[in-house]
Coordinates of C-alpha atoms in Angstrom, one line a residue:
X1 CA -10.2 -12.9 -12.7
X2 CA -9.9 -11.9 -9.3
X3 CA -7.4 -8.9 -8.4
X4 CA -4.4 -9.3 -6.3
X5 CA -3.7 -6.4 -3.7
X6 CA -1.0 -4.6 -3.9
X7 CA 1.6 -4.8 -1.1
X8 CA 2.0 -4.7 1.4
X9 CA -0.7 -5.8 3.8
X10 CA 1.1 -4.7 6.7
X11 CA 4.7 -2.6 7.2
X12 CA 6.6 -4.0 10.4
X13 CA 9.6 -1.4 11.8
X14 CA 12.7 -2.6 14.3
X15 CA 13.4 0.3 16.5
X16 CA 16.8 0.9 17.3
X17 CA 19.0 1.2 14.3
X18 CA 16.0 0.8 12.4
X19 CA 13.8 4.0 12.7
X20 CA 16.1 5.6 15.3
X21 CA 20.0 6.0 16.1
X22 CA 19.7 4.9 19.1
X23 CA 22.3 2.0 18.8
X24 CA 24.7 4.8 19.8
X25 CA 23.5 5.1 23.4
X26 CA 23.2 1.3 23.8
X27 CA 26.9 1.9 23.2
X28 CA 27.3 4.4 26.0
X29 CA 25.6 2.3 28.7
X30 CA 27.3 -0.9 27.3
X31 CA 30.7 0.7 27.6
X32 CA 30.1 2.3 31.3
X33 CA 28.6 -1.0 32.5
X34 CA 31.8 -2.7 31.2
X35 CA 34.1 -0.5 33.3
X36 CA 31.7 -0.5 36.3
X37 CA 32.6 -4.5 36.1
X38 CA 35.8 -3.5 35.3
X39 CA 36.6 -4.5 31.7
X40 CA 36.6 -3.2 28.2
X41 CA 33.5 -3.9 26.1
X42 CA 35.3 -5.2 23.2
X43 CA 34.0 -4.4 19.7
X44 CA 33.4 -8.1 18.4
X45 CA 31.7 -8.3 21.8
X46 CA 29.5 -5.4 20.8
X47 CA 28.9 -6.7 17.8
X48 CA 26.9 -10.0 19.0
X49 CA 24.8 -7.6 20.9
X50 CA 23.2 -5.9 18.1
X51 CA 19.8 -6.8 17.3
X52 CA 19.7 -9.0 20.7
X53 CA 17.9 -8.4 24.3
X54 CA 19.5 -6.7 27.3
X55 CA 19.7 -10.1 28.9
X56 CA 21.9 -11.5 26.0
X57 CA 24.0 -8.1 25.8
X58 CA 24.7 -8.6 29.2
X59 CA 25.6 -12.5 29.4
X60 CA 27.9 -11.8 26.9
X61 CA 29.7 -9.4 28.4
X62 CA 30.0 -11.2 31.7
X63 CA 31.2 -14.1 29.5
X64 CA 33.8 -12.2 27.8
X65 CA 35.5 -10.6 30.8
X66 CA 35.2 -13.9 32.8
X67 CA 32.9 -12.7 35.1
X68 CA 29.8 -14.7 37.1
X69 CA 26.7 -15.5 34.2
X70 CA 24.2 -16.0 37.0
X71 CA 24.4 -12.3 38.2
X72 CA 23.4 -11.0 35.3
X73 CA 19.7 -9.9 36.4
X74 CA 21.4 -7.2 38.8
X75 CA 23.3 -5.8 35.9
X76 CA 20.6 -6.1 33.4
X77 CA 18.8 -3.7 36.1
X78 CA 21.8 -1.5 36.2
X79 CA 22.0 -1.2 32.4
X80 CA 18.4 -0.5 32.2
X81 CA 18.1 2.4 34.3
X82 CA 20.6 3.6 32.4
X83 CA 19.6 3.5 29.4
X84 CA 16.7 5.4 30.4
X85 CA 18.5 8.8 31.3
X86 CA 20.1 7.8 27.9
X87 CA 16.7 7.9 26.3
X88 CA 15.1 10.3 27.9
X89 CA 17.8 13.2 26.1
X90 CA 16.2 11.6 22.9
X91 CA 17.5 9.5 19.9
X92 CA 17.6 11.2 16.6
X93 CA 15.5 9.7 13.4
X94 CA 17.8 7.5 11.0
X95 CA 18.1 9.1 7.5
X96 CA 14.7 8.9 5.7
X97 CA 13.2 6.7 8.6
X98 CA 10.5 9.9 9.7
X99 CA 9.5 9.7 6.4
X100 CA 8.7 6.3 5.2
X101 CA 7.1 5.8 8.4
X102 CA 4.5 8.5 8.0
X103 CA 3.9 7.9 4.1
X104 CA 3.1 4.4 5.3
X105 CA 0.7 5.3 8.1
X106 CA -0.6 8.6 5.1
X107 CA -1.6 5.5 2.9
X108 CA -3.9 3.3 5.6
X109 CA -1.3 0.4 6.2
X110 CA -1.6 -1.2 8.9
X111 CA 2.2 -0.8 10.7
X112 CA 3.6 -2.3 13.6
X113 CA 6.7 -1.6 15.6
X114 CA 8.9 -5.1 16.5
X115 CA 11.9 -4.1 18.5
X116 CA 14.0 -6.5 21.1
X117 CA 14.0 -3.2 23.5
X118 CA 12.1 -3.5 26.9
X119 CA 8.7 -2.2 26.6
X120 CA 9.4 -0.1 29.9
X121 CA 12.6 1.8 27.5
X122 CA 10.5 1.2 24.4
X123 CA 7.8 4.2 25.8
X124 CA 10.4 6.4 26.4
X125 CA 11.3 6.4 22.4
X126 CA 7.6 6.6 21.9
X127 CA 7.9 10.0 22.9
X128 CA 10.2 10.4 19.5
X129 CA 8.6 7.9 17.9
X130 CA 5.1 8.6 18.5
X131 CA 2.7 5.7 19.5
X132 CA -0.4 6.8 17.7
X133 CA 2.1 5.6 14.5
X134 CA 1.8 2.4 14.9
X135 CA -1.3 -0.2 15.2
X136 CA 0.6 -3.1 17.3
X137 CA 3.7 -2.6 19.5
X138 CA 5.7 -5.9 20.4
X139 CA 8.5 -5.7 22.4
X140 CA 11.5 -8.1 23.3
X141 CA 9.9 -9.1 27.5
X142 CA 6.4 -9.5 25.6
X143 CA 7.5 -12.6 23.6
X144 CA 8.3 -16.1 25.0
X145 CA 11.2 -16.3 22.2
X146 CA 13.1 -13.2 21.1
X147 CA 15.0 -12.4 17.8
X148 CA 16.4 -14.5 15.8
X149 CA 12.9 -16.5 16.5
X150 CA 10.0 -15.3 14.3
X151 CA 7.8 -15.1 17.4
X152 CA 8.1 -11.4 17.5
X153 CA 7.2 -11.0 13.8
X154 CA 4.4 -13.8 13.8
X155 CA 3.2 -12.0 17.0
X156 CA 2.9 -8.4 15.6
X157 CA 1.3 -10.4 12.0
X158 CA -1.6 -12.3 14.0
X159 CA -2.1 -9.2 16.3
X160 CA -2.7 -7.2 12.7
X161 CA -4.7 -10.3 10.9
X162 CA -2.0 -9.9 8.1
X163 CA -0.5 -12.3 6.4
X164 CA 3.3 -12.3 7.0
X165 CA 4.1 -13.3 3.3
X166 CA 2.4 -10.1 2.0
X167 CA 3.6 -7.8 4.4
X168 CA 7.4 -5.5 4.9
X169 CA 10.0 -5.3 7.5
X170 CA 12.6 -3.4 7.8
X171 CA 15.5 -4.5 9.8
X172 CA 19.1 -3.3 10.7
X173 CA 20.3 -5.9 12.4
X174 CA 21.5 -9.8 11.6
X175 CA 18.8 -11.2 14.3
X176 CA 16.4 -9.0 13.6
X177 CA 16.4 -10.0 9.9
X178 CA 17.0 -13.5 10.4
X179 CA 13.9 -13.4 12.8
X180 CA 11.8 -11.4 10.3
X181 CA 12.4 -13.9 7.3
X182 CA 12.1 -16.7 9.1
X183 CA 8.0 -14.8 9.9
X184 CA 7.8 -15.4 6.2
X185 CA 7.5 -11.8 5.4
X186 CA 9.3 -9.5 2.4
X187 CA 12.5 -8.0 4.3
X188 CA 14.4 -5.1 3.9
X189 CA 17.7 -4.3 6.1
X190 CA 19.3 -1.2 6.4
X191 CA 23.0 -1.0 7.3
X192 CA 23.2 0.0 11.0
X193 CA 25.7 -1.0 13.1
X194 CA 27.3 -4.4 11.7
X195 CA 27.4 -5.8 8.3
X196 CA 24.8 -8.3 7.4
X197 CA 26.2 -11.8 6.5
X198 CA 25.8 -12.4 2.6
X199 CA 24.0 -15.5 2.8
X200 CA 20.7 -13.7 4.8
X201 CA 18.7 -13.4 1.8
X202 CA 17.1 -9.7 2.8
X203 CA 16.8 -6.9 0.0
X204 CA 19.4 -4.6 1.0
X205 CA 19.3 -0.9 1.2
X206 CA 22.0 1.8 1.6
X207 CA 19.7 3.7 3.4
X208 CA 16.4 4.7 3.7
X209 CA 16.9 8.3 2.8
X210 CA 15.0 8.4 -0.6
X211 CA 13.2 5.4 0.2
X212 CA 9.5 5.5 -0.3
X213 CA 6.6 2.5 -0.7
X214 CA 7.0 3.0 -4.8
X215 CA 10.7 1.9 -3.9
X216 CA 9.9 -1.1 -1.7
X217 CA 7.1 -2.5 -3.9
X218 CA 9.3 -1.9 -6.9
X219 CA 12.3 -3.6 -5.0
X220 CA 9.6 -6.2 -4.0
X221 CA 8.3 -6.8 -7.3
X222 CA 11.3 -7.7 -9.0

């Protein structure tokens, strides 16, 4: 009888929220660019934006205060530079995020990080992050269709020659989970900054302080 490996084949990371707390700064920038148009970034506002693009963070913030949709390139710009300032003073680790990363990459799985970030913003974090971590990088302008789609995940899957199905992600986020189910693979979200609807069937952690790859195989398994 032939033996079935143990997963996972492959352990896919979101960024922001995820690994880091960087959700915070997007909240800085998001609440200076809202004056600078001169509004209020509302919080059910900031809510949609979690787990999205800076395109769709932006649209929706033009659309809330009433404000022109087609300029939105010149603030995406605006909120991009930014955000790097923002970055470049560093995110912190979330809780047991440092951790689980480095006991995955300590046992030879492949990893890859899937964030909706900017590749241009996403290297600054690498500095925190650390690139040599991670076997395959996608970012949110290197897809054609951005979380909720599974494009990113798929991407990052056929980029590792992993089967989706048999591999993790952990994700913080509503579109980020939605995305990585939908990829076919086993997903694990992480309270962040909004509450994840009940009927996204993720496994669901308080945290990932404490949380190792006996944990998520365990969780997995059952």
């Amino acid at each position: 009888m032939t033996e079935v490996p143990e997963l996972p084949q492959a352990v896919f990371f979101d960024m922001d929220g995820t690994l880091l707390d960087s959700e915070r700064l997007w909240d800085v920038a998001l609440e200076e660019l809202a004056v600078v148009l001169g509004g209020i970034l509302r919080p059910e506002v900031r809510d949609r934006m979690v787990g999205t693009n800076e395109d769709a963070s932006v649209i929706f913030l033009l659309e809330d205060l009433g404000l022109p949709v087609e300029d939105f390139p010149e603030h995406v710009q605006w909120l991009r530079e930014r955000m790097k300032t923002l970055f470049a003073i560093g995110a912190a680790w979330k809780p047991g995020a440092q951790e689980l990363l480095y006991e995955v990459r300590a046992a030879g799985i492949p990893t890859a990080l899937v964030t909706s970030t900017a590749r241009e913003l996403t290297e600054v974090l690498l500095g925190t992050l650390g690139a040599e971590n991670f076997d395959v990088i996608i970012c949110g302008d290197e897809v054609q269709a951005r979380k909720p789609d599974p494009e990113p995940y798929a991407t990052a899957a056929a980029k590792l020659g992993v089967d989706p199905a048999r591999s993790f992600a952990i994700e913080d986020s509503p579109s980020g989970s939605e995305s990585a189910l939908a990829a076919g693979a086993v997903t694990f979200t992480v309270p962040s900054e909004v509450a994840l609807p009940e009927s996204i069937p993720a496994h669901r952690l308080a945290t990932l302080d404490g949380v190792t790859l006996a944990t998520l195989r365990a969780i997995a398994a059952a």
